[in-house]
Tab-separated table of C-alpha atoms in Angstrom:
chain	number	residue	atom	x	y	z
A	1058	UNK	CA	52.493	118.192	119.239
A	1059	UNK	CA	50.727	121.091	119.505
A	1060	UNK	CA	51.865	124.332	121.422
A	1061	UNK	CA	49.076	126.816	123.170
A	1062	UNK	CA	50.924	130.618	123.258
A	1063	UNK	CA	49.718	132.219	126.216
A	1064	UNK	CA	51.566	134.806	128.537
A	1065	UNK	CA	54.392	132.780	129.551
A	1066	UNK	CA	53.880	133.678	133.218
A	1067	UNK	CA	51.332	131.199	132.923
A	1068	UNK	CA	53.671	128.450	132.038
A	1069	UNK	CA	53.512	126.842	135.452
A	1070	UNK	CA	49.328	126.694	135.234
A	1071	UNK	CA	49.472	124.465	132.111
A	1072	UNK	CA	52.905	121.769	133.292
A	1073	UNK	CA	52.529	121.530	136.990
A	1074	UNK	CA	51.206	119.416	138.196
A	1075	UNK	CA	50.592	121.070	141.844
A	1076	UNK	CA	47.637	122.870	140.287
A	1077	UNK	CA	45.860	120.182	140.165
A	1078	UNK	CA	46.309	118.372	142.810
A	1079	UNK	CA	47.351	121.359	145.563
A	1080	UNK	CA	43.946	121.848	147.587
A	1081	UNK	CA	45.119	125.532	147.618
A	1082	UNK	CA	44.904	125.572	144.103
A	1083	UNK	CA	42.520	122.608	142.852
A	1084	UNK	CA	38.748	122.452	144.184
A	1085	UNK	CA	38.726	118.893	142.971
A	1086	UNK	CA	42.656	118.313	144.594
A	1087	UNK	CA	41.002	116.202	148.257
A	1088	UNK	CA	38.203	114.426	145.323
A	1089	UNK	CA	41.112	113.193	142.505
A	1090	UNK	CA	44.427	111.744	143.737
A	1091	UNK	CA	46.384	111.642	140.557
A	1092	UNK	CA	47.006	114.411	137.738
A	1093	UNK	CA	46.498	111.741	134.965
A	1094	UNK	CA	42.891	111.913	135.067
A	1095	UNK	CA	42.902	115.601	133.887
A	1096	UNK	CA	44.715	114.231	130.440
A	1097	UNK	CA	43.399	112.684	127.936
A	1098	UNK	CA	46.486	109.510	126.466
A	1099	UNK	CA	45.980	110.962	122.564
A	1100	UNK	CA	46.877	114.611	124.054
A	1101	UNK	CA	50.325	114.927	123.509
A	1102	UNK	CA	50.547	119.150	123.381
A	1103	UNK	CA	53.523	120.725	124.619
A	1104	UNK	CA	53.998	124.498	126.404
A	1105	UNK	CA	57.414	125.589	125.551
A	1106	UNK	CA	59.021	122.184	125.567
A	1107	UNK	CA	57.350	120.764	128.556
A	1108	UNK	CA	53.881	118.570	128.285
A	1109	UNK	CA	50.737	119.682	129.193
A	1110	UNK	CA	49.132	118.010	132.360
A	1111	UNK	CA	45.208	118.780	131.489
A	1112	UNK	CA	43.486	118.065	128.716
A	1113	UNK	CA	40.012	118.211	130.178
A	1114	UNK	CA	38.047	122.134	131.381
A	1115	UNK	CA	34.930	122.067	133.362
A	1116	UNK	CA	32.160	123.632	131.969
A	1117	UNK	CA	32.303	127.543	133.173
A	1118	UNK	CA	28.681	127.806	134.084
A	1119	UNK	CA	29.352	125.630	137.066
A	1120	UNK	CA	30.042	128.497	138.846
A	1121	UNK	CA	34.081	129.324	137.191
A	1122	UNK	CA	35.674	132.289	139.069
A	1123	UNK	CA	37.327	134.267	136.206
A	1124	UNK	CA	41.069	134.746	136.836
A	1125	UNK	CA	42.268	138.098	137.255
A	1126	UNK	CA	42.091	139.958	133.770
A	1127	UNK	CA	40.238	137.254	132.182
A	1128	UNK	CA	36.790	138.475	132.504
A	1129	UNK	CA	33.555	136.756	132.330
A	1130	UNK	CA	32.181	138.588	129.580
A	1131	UNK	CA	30.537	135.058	128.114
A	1132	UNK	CA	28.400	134.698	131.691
A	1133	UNK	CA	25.129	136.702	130.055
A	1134	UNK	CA	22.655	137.663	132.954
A	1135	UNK	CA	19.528	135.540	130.846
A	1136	UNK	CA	21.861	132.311	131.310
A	1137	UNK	CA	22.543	130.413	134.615
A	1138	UNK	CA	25.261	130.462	136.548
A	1139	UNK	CA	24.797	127.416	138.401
A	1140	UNK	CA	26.381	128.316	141.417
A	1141	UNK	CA	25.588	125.467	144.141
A	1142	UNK	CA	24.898	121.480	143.053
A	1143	UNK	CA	21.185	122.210	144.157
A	1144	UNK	CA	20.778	124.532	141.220
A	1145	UNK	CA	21.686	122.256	138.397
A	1146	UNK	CA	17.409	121.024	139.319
A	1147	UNK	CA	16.736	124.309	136.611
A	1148	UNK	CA	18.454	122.284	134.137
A	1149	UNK	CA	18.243	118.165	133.091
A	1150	UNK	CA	21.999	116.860	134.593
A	1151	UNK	CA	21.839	114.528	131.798
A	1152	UNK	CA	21.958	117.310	129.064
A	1153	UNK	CA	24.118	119.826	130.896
A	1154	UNK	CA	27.979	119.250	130.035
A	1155	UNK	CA	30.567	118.999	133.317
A	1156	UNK	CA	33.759	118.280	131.816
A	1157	UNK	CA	34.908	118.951	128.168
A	1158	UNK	CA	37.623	117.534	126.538
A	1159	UNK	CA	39.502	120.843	125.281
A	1160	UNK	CA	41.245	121.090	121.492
A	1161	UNK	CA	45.035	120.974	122.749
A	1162	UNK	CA	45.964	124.223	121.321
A	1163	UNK	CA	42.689	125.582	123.413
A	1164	UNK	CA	43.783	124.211	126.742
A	1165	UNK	CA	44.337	127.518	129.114
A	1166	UNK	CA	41.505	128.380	131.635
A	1167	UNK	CA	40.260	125.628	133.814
A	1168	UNK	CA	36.944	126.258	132.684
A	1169	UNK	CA	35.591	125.333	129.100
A	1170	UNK	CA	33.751	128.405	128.293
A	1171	UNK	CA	30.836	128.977	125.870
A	1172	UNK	CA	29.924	132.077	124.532
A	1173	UNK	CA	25.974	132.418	124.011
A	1174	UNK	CA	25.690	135.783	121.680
A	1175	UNK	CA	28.273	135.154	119.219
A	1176	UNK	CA	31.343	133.598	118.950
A	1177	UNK	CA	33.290	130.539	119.995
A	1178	UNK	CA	35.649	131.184	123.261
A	1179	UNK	CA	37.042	127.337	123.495
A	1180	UNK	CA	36.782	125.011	121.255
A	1181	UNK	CA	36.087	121.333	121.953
A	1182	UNK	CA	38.687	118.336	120.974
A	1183	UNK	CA	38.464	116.851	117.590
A	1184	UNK	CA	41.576	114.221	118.643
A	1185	UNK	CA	38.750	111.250	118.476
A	1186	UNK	CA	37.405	110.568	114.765
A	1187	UNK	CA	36.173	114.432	114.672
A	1188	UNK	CA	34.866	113.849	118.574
A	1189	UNK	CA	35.347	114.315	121.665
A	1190	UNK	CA	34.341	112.619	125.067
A	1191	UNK	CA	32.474	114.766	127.950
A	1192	UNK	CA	31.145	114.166	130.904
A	1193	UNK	CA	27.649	115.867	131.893
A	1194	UNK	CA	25.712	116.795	135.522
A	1195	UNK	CA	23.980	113.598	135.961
A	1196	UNK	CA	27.341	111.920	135.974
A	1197	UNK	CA	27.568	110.437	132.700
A	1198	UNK	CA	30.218	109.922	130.124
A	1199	UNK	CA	29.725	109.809	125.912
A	1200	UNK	CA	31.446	110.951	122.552
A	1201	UNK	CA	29.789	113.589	120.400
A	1202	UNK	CA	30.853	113.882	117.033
A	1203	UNK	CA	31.782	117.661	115.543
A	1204	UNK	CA	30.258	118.400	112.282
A	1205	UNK	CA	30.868	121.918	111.201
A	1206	UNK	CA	33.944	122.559	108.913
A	1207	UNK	CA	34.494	125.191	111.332
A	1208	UNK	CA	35.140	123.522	114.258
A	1209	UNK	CA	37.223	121.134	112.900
A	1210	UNK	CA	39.283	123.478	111.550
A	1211	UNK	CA	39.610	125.579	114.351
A	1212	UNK	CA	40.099	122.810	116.401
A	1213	UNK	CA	43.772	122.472	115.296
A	1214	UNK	CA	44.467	125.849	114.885
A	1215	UNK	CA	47.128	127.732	116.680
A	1216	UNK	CA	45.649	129.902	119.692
A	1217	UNK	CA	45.277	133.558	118.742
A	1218	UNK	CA	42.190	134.812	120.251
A	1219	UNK	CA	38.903	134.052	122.704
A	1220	UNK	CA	36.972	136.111	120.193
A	1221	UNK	CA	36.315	133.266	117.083
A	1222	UNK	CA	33.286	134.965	115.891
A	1223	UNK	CA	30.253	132.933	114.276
A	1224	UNK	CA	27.702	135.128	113.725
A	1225	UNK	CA	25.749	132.382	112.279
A	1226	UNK	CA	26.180	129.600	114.657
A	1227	UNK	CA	26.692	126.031	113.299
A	1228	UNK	CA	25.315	122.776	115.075
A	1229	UNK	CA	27.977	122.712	117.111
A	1230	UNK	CA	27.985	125.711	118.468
A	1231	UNK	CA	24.665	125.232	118.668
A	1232	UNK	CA	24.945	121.657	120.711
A	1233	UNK	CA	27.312	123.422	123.005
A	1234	UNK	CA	25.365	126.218	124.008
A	1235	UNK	CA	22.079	123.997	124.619
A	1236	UNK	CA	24.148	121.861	126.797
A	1237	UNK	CA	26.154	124.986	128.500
A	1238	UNK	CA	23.491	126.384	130.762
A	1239	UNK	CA	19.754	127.196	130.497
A	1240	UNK	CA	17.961	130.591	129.753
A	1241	UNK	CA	16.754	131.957	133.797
């Protein structure tokens, strides 16, 4: 399976379990009773030996708090933020992504994040025929297909950097950022 390098102090962030389902730690934790439904079954990545529990990242314009260090450089002040449920009404819920299902080697943050000047900071799963399943706002689930060579490629790519740059943007980049957030 695949392995995501990160710092290893972050080990415990990407195998236990209690950050996920600790309400000290998880927003969702009193919501979700079981781990399981962070991980998608064909996601069988490994972090130094041990598997991952989360497959899944929520979309980090629904108001993601940067960990220490990580910054929030991606957040542009001519996107929204959305930072309460009552301001997802700028946007239509049914086009605005909630959950993504994250490339395994991509899995870090809790938050899928989407650049909007120029590069790629996650990249979405391609574990599904070259697709992945998301959920958006309104509560809806479907599979979108990737279609740039790019993607797919970097897709299964080992983690190096947040900074994939794509100066021209391909449709999916493109698709992403449409359904990341709206301009204010």
């Amino acid at each position: 399976g695949a392995t995501h390098r990160v710092d290893p102090a972050d080990q415990d962030v990407l195998v236990d379990p209690k950050y996920l389902m600790n309400e000290d730690y998880a927003a969702f934790a009193s919501y979700l009773k079981t781990a399981a439904i962070y991980k998608c079954p064909a996601d069988k990545s490994m972090f130094f030996d041990k598997p991952k529990i989360r497959s899944y990242a929520l979309n980090a314009f629904l108001n993601w708090v940067a960990p220490a260090g990580g910054g929030d450089f991606y957040l542009s002040p001519t996107y929204v933020n959305f930072t309460l449920g009552s301001d997802v009404a700028v946007a239509t819920p049914a086009n605005l992504l909630q959950f993504v299902d994250t490339a395994p080697n991509w899995v870090c943050h809790s938050a899928f994040a989407v650049d909007m000047r120029y590069s790629f900071y996650h990249f979405p799963s391609t574990e599904h025929d070259n697709g992945a399943n998301l959920s958006f706002a309104d509560g809806h689930v479907e599979y979108h297909r990737w279609r740039d060579s790019y993607t797919l490629e970097m897709a299964h790519t080992p983690f190096v950097t947040h900074e994939n740059f794509a100066f021209t943007p391909g449709q999916d980049l493109i698709w992403l950022r449409e359904h990341a957030t709206v301009k204010r």
